[in-house]
Amino acid sequence: EGCSAPKYDVSNLHAGAVELFVKDNATLRYSTIENWSKNMYNLNTKRCVVGKGGTIEWVSGSFGSKVSCLYPMSILNGEGAHAE
């Protein structure tokens, strides 16, 4: 994943979306590091559907920005599905 907003003297919007699928008995660690300019409005939606016995690990670091909002969602579909 990569994006940029090179005009640093005006307001910018990043409206990101990520969709992940973890199959039965699988594990996924999704990590992001973001470093935004001071005029950035950063709105992120991240969603994962996790199968039976599966695990999603969310790791996120967001620095800078005027406003930052992260909305992570884990849909646990089955016995033993787990989110961290």
mmCIF file of C-alpha atoms in Angstrom:
data_model
loop_
_atom_site.group_PDB
_atom_site.id
_atom_site.type_symbol
_atom_site.label_atom_id
_atom_site.label_comp_id
_atom_site.label_asym_id
_atom_site.label_seq_id
_atom_site.Cartn_x
_atom_site.Cartn_y
_atom_site.Cartn_z
ATOM 1 C CA GLU A 1 0.000 0.000 0.000
ATOM 2 C CA GLY A 2 1.328 3.453 -0.787
ATOM 3 C CA CYS A 3 -0.055 6.946 -1.208
ATOM 4 C CA SER A 4 1.110 10.540 -1.045
ATOM 5 C CA ALA A 5 -0.225 14.088 -0.872
ATOM 6 C CA PRO A 6 2.639 16.279 -2.085
ATOM 7 C CA LYS A 7 0.968 19.704 -1.603
ATOM 8 C CA TYR A 8 1.989 20.440 1.972
ATOM 9 C CA ASP A 9 0.625 24.011 2.147
ATOM 10 C CA VAL A 10 -3.071 23.080 1.628
ATOM 11 C CA SER A 11 -5.447 20.630 3.311
ATOM 12 C CA ASN A 12 -5.407 17.062 1.966
ATOM 13 C CA LEU A 13 -7.687 14.064 2.504
ATOM 14 C CA HIS A 14 -6.721 10.411 2.672
ATOM 15 C CA ALA A 15 -9.818 8.172 2.831
ATOM 16 C CA GLY A 16 -8.269 4.712 2.852
ATOM 17 C CA ALA A 17 -9.910 1.303 2.873
ATOM 18 C CA VAL A 18 -8.418 -2.152 3.428
ATOM 19 C CA GLU A 19 -10.255 -5.486 3.246
ATOM 20 C CA LEU A 20 -8.573 -8.686 4.419
ATOM 21 C CA PHE A 21 -9.681 -12.318 4.544
ATOM 22 C CA VAL A 22 -8.153 -14.880 6.923
ATOM 23 C CA LYS A 23 -9.032 -18.472 6.033
ATOM 24 C CA ASP A 24 -9.744 -21.248 8.548
ATOM 25 C CA ASN A 25 -6.853 -21.926 10.965
ATOM 26 C CA ALA A 26 -4.663 -19.206 9.394
ATOM 27 C CA THR A 27 -2.951 -16.231 11.075
ATOM 28 C CA LEU A 28 -2.320 -12.796 9.596
ATOM 29 C CA ARG A 29 -0.489 -9.817 11.092
ATOM 30 C CA TYR A 30 -1.356 -6.598 9.234
ATOM 31 C CA SER A 31 1.033 -3.750 10.087
ATOM 32 C CA THR A 32 1.012 -0.140 8.908
ATOM 33 C CA ILE A 33 3.128 2.901 9.717
ATOM 34 C CA GLU A 34 1.863 6.267 8.476
ATOM 35 C CA ASN A 35 3.622 9.639 8.634
ATOM 36 C CA TRP A 36 1.340 12.461 7.463
ATOM 37 C CA SER A 37 1.868 16.190 6.913
ATOM 38 C CA LYS A 38 0.263 18.616 9.382
ATOM 39 C CA ASN A 39 -2.546 19.515 6.926
ATOM 40 C CA MET A 40 -3.714 15.922 6.322
ATOM 41 C CA TYR A 41 -7.162 14.619 7.213
ATOM 42 C CA ASN A 42 -6.586 10.873 7.548
ATOM 43 C CA LEU A 43 -9.727 8.684 7.600
ATOM 44 C CA ASN A 44 -9.120 4.932 7.410
ATOM 45 C CA THR A 45 -11.453 1.951 7.406
ATOM 46 C CA LYS A 46 -9.876 -1.486 7.809
ATOM 47 C CA ARG A 47 -11.921 -4.674 7.847
ATOM 48 C CA CYS A 48 -11.078 -8.359 8.145
ATOM 49 C CA VAL A 49 -13.247 -11.477 7.908
ATOM 50 C CA VAL A 50 -11.710 -14.254 10.023
ATOM 51 C CA GLY A 51 -12.546 -17.925 9.468
ATOM 52 C CA LYS A 52 -12.876 -20.729 12.023
ATOM 53 C CA GLY A 53 -9.759 -20.978 14.207
ATOM 54 C CA GLY A 54 -8.157 -18.022 12.413
ATOM 55 C CA THR A 55 -6.430 -14.967 13.898
ATOM 56 C CA ILE A 56 -5.960 -11.389 12.710
ATOM 57 C CA GLU A 57 -3.386 -9.194 14.469
ATOM 58 C CA TRP A 58 -3.774 -5.447 13.835
ATOM 59 C CA VAL A 59 -0.656 -3.277 14.310
ATOM 60 C CA SER A 60 -0.972 0.409 13.401
ATOM 61 C CA GLY A 61 1.144 3.501 13.932
ATOM 62 C CA SER A 62 -0.068 6.864 12.648
ATOM 63 C CA PHE A 63 1.963 10.036 13.105
ATOM 64 C CA GLY A 64 1.303 13.637 12.149
ATOM 65 C CA SER A 65 -1.924 14.808 10.434
ATOM 66 C CA LYS A 66 -4.432 17.434 11.452
ATOM 67 C CA VAL A 67 -7.087 14.771 12.115
ATOM 68 C CA SER A 68 -6.703 10.986 12.115
ATOM 69 C CA CYS A 69 -9.465 8.412 12.523
ATOM 70 C CA LEU A 70 -8.928 4.663 12.241
ATOM 71 C CA TYR A 71 -11.946 2.347 12.173
ATOM 72 C CA PRO A 72 -10.774 -1.278 12.365
ATOM 73 C CA MET A 73 -13.409 -4.014 12.188
ATOM 74 C CA SER A 74 -12.976 -7.758 12.680
ATOM 75 C CA ILE A 75 -15.792 -10.098 11.632
ATOM 76 C CA LEU A 76 -15.287 -13.393 13.461
ATOM 77 C CA ASN A 77 -16.873 -16.144 11.336
ATOM 78 C CA GLY A 78 -16.559 -19.395 13.207
ATOM 79 C CA GLU A 79 -15.601 -21.069 16.425
ATOM 80 C CA GLY A 80 -12.172 -20.048 17.687
ATOM 81 C CA ALA A 81 -11.860 -17.028 15.376
ATOM 82 C CA HIS A 82 -9.788 -14.368 17.145
ATOM 83 C CA ALA A 83 -8.739 -10.731 16.711
ATOM 84 C CA GLU A 84 -5.993 -8.779 18.484
#
